[in-house]
């Protein structure tokens, strides 16, 4: 995963130059790559209202330079807040269609249970599905690995990142005792509603084991579950993770 600054053209402005009819339903996107065998060219679609929201964009720069080949040179579709599967690299074709596009990578691939939690009981199949959409809120500790040894009696600053589908991060809570007690971490600068938000917290460990957890909440009040939700494809996991460390 990554977090970059994109420069490009709003898709809305480009589409404004096409004569879109009222019957238009979706915009279909393809890139220069083809499937190595069989069919299965990677093609994705967005609903027309989403494609015209002014945020979806055709980027030609990443972090102030040409987009690297592996990231989609020369033009990449940027769909803020949406899973990377929609971010078509080497974008070469844009088609306006008057139906719901159902190519392989929209159906059956990249779909989630069509209910509020996008989840089902383990082992069960969803009754119906919809295409995957926005990110769910997540947070990670990035400065320590699970199993790390730290120095007892010395202050430590723990760092990490939080992000969500675009509401913005309201707060990140942290626990050093496996979720029994929680406090508020210090948030870094908000670079945009879609950017990773840095956080940090400090404590002075005595000798012993610490189960570190972090839990982010968005401005809309969405937060991370303590038990993982299940879905057959395994997408959207955002359970509160635990990093176990030892101070000695
Ligand atoms: N042209 C093209 N773009 C694509 C894909 C692809 O197969 N072809 N895969 C998509 C999927 S499913 C993902 S997860 C991301 C991966 O982007 P990354 O290589 O930057 O992690 O690219 C997306 N864009
Ligand atoms: Mo993917």
Coordinates of C-alpha atoms and ligand atoms in Angstrom, one line a residue:
X1 CA 0.0 0.0 0.0
X2 CA 1.1 3.6 -0.5
X3 CA 0.1 7.2 -0.2
X4 CA 1.0 9.6 -3.0
X5 CA 0.2 13.1 -4.3
X6 CA -1.4 13.0 -7.7
X7 CA -1.6 15.7 -10.3
X8 CA -4.0 15.4 -13.3
X9 CA -7.3 16.3 -14.9
X10 CA -10.7 15.8 -13.3
X11 CA -12.5 13.1 -15.2
X12 CA -15.6 15.4 -15.0
X13 CA -13.8 18.0 -17.2
X14 CA -12.9 15.4 -19.8
X15 CA -16.4 13.9 -19.9
X16 CA -17.9 17.4 -20.2
X17 CA -16.3 17.5 -23.7
X18 CA -18.1 14.3 -24.7
X19 CA -21.8 14.5 -25.6
X20 CA -23.1 12.2 -22.9
X21 CA -26.7 11.2 -23.4
X22 CA -29.2 10.9 -20.6
X23 CA -29.3 7.2 -21.0
X24 CA -25.6 6.9 -19.9
X25 CA -25.2 4.6 -16.8
X26 CA -21.6 3.8 -16.4
X27 CA -18.1 4.7 -17.6
X28 CA -15.8 1.8 -18.5
X29 CA -12.1 2.0 -18.2
X30 CA -9.3 -0.1 -19.8
X31 CA -5.5 0.1 -19.7
X32 CA -2.8 -0.8 -22.2
X33 CA -2.1 -4.2 -20.6
X34 CA -3.7 -7.4 -21.8
X35 CA -4.3 -10.8 -20.2
X36 CA -1.3 -13.2 -20.7
X37 CA -3.7 -16.0 -21.6
X38 CA -7.4 -16.4 -22.5
X39 CA -9.8 -13.5 -22.1
X40 CA -9.8 -11.6 -18.9
X41 CA -8.4 -8.2 -20.0
X42 CA -8.6 -6.0 -16.9
X43 CA -11.5 -3.6 -17.3
X44 CA -13.4 -1.8 -14.6
X45 CA -16.4 0.5 -14.4
X46 CA -17.8 3.3 -12.3
X47 CA -21.4 4.7 -12.1
X48 CA -21.7 7.9 -14.1
X49 CA -22.5 10.0 -11.1
X50 CA -19.4 8.8 -9.3
X51 CA -17.3 9.3 -12.4
X52 CA -18.6 12.9 -12.6
X53 CA -18.1 13.8 -8.9
X54 CA -15.2 16.0 -9.7
X55 CA -12.8 13.9 -7.5
X56 CA -12.2 11.0 -9.8
X57 CA -9.2 12.0 -11.9
X58 CA -6.8 11.1 -14.7
X59 CA -3.4 11.5 -13.1
X60 CA -0.2 12.1 -15.1
X61 CA 2.1 12.9 -12.1
X62 CA 2.8 11.1 -8.9
X63 CA 4.7 12.9 -6.2
X64 CA 5.8 15.6 -8.6
X65 CA 7.2 13.3 -11.3
X66 CA 6.0 11.2 -14.2
X67 CA 4.1 8.2 -12.8
X68 CA 6.5 5.2 -12.6
X69 CA 5.7 2.3 -15.0
X70 CA 4.6 -0.1 -12.2
X71 CA 2.2 2.6 -10.9
X72 CA 0.5 3.2 -14.2
X73 CA 2.6 5.4 -16.5
X74 CA 1.6 7.5 -18.4
X75 CA -1.9 8.0 -17.1
X76 CA -3.7 6.4 -14.2
X77 CA -7.3 6.7 -13.0
X78 CA -7.4 8.0 -9.5
X79 CA -10.6 7.0 -7.5
X80 CA -10.2 8.7 -4.1
X81 CA -11.4 6.6 -1.2
X82 CA -12.0 3.5 -3.4
X83 CA -10.1 0.3 -3.4
X84 CA -7.1 0.1 -5.7
X85 CA -8.8 -2.2 -8.1
X86 CA -10.5 0.8 -9.7
X87 CA -7.3 2.7 -10.2
X88 CA -6.7 1.7 -13.8
X89 CA -3.0 2.0 -14.8
X90 CA -1.8 2.8 -18.3
X91 CA -5.3 4.1 -19.0
X92 CA -6.0 4.0 -22.7
X93 CA -9.8 3.6 -23.2
X94 CA -12.8 5.3 -21.7
X95 CA -16.2 4.2 -22.8
X96 CA -19.7 5.5 -21.9
X97 CA -22.3 2.7 -21.7
X98 CA -26.0 2.7 -21.1
X99 CA -26.0 -0.4 -18.9
X100 CA -24.2 -1.8 -15.9
X101 CA -20.9 -3.2 -17.2
X102 CA -20.4 -6.8 -16.1
X103 CA -17.0 -7.9 -17.4
X104 CA -15.2 -10.5 -15.3
X105 CA -13.3 -8.0 -13.1
X106 CA -16.7 -6.4 -12.1
X107 CA -18.6 -9.7 -11.9
X108 CA -17.9 -12.2 -10.4
X109 CA -14.5 -10.7 -9.3
X110 CA -14.1 -8.0 -6.7
X111 CA -17.5 -8.2 -5.1
X112 CA -18.7 -8.1 -1.5
X113 CA -21.8 -9.2 0.3
X114 CA -24.6 -6.8 -0.5
X115 CA -25.6 -5.9 3.1
X116 CA -24.7 -3.2 5.6
X117 CA -21.6 -4.9 7.1
X118 CA -20.5 -6.4 3.8
X119 CA -20.1 -9.6 5.8
X120 CA -21.5 -13.1 6.2
X121 CA -21.0 -15.9 8.8
X122 CA -17.8 -17.9 8.1
X123 CA -18.5 -20.7 5.7
X124 CA -21.7 -19.1 4.3
X125 CA -22.1 -17.6 0.8
X126 CA -23.7 -14.2 0.5
X127 CA -27.2 -14.1 -0.9
X128 CA -26.3 -11.3 -3.2
X129 CA -23.2 -9.2 -3.9
X130 CA -22.2 -5.8 -5.1
X131 CA -18.9 -4.4 -6.5
X132 CA -16.4 -3.5 -3.8
X133 CA -16.5 0.3 -3.1
X134 CA -14.9 2.5 -0.5
X135 CA -12.2 1.7 2.0
X136 CA -13.3 1.0 5.6
X137 CA -11.5 2.8 8.4
X138 CA -8.2 1.2 9.4
X139 CA -5.1 2.0 11.5
X140 CA -1.7 0.3 11.9
X141 CA 1.3 0.6 14.1
X142 CA 4.3 1.0 11.7
X143 CA 7.3 1.7 14.0
X144 CA 7.3 -1.7 15.7
X145 CA 7.0 -5.3 14.5
X146 CA 5.1 -7.9 16.3
X147 CA 7.5 -9.7 18.6
X148 CA 9.9 -6.6 18.9
X149 CA 12.1 -6.2 22.0
X150 CA 12.3 -2.7 23.5
X151 CA 14.3 -1.2 26.4
X152 CA 12.6 -1.2 29.8
X153 CA 12.6 2.0 31.7
X154 CA 13.1 4.2 28.6
X155 CA 10.5 6.4 26.9
X156 CA 9.3 5.0 23.6
X157 CA 7.3 6.8 20.9
X158 CA 5.1 4.5 18.9
X159 CA 4.1 5.6 15.4
X160 CA 1.6 4.6 12.8
X161 CA -1.0 5.5 10.2
X162 CA -4.8 5.7 9.9
X163 CA -7.0 6.2 6.9
X164 CA -10.6 5.7 5.7
X165 CA -12.8 6.1 2.6
X166 CA -12.9 9.9 2.8
X167 CA -14.7 11.1 5.9
X168 CA -11.4 11.9 7.5
X169 CA -9.9 10.6 10.7
X170 CA -11.4 12.0 13.9
X171 CA -9.3 10.2 16.4
X172 CA -7.1 7.2 17.0
X173 CA -7.3 5.5 20.4
X174 CA -4.4 3.3 21.6
X175 CA -4.1 0.6 24.3
X176 CA -0.9 -0.9 25.7
X177 CA -2.7 -3.6 27.7
X178 CA -4.5 -5.6 25.0
X179 CA -7.6 -3.4 24.8
X180 CA -8.4 -3.1 28.5
X181 CA -7.7 0.6 28.8
X182 CA -7.6 3.2 26.0
X183 CA -6.2 6.7 25.5
X184 CA -6.1 9.1 22.7
X185 CA -3.0 9.1 20.4
X186 CA -1.6 12.4 19.0
X187 CA -2.6 12.9 15.4
X188 CA -0.3 14.3 12.7
X189 CA -1.3 16.9 10.2
X190 CA -4.3 16.2 8.0
X191 CA -2.9 16.3 4.5
X192 CA -6.2 15.5 2.8
X193 CA -9.3 13.5 3.7
X194 CA -7.8 10.7 1.6
X195 CA -4.2 10.8 2.8
X196 CA -2.8 8.5 5.5
X197 CA -3.0 10.3 8.8
X198 CA 0.0 9.8 11.0
X199 CA -0.4 9.3 14.7
X200 CA 1.9 8.6 17.7
X201 CA 1.8 7.9 21.4
X202 CA 4.4 7.5 24.0
X203 CA 4.9 5.5 27.2
X204 CA 7.6 4.3 29.5
X205 CA 7.6 0.5 29.7
X206 CA 8.6 -1.5 32.7
X207 CA 9.9 -5.0 32.2
X208 CA 7.3 -7.2 30.7
X209 CA 5.0 -7.8 27.7
X210 CA 2.8 -5.2 26.1
X211 CA -0.1 -5.9 23.7
X212 CA -0.4 -2.7 21.7
X213 CA -3.6 -1.9 19.8
X214 CA -4.9 1.1 17.9
X215 CA -8.4 1.9 16.8
X216 CA -9.3 4.8 14.4
X217 CA -12.6 6.5 14.2
X218 CA -13.8 8.7 11.3
X219 CA -15.6 12.0 11.4
X220 CA -18.8 10.1 10.6
X221 CA -18.3 7.9 13.7
X222 CA -17.3 4.7 11.9
X223 CA -14.7 2.7 13.8
X224 CA -12.9 -0.6 13.7
X225 CA -14.4 -3.8 15.0
X226 CA -12.7 -5.9 17.7
X227 CA -13.7 -9.1 16.0
X228 CA -12.9 -9.5 12.3
X229 CA -15.8 -9.5 9.9
X230 CA -15.9 -12.3 7.4
X231 CA -16.5 -12.4 3.7
X232 CA -15.6 -15.1 1.1
X233 CA -13.2 -12.8 -0.8
X234 CA -11.4 -11.6 2.3
X235 CA -11.6 -7.9 1.4
X236 CA -12.1 -4.9 3.8
X237 CA -10.5 -6.5 6.8
X238 CA -10.3 -3.7 9.4
X239 CA -10.2 -5.5 12.7
X240 CA -8.2 -3.9 15.5
X241 CA -4.8 -5.5 15.2
X242 CA -2.4 -6.4 18.1
X243 CA 1.4 -5.9 18.1
X244 CA 3.0 -7.9 20.9
X245 CA 6.2 -6.5 22.2
X246 CA 8.5 -7.2 25.2
X247 CA 10.4 -4.7 27.3
X248 CA 13.6 -6.0 28.8
Ligands
LIG1 N1 -4.2 -1.6 -16.2 C1 -4.4 -2.2 -15.0 N2 -4.6 -1.4 -13.9 C2 -4.8 -2.0 -12.7 C3 -4.8 -3.5 -12.6 C4 -4.6 -4.2 -13.8 O1 -4.5 -5.5 -13.8 N3 -4.3 -3.5 -15.0 N4 -5.1 -4.1 -11.4 C5 -5.8 -3.2 -10.4 C6 -5.8 -3.8 -9.1 S1 -6.8 -5.1 -8.8 C7 -5.0 -3.4 -8.1 S2 -5.0 -4.1 -6.5 C8 -4.1 -2.2 -8.3 C9 -2.6 -2.6 -7.9 O2 -1.9 -1.4 -7.9 P1 -0.4 -1.4 -7.4 O3 0.4 -2.3 -8.3 O4 0.0 0.0 -7.4 O5 -0.4 -2.0 -6.0 O6 -4.0 -1.8 -9.7 C10 -5.2 -1.8 -10.3 N5 -5.1 -1.3 -11.6
LIG2 MO1 -6.3 -6.1 -6.7

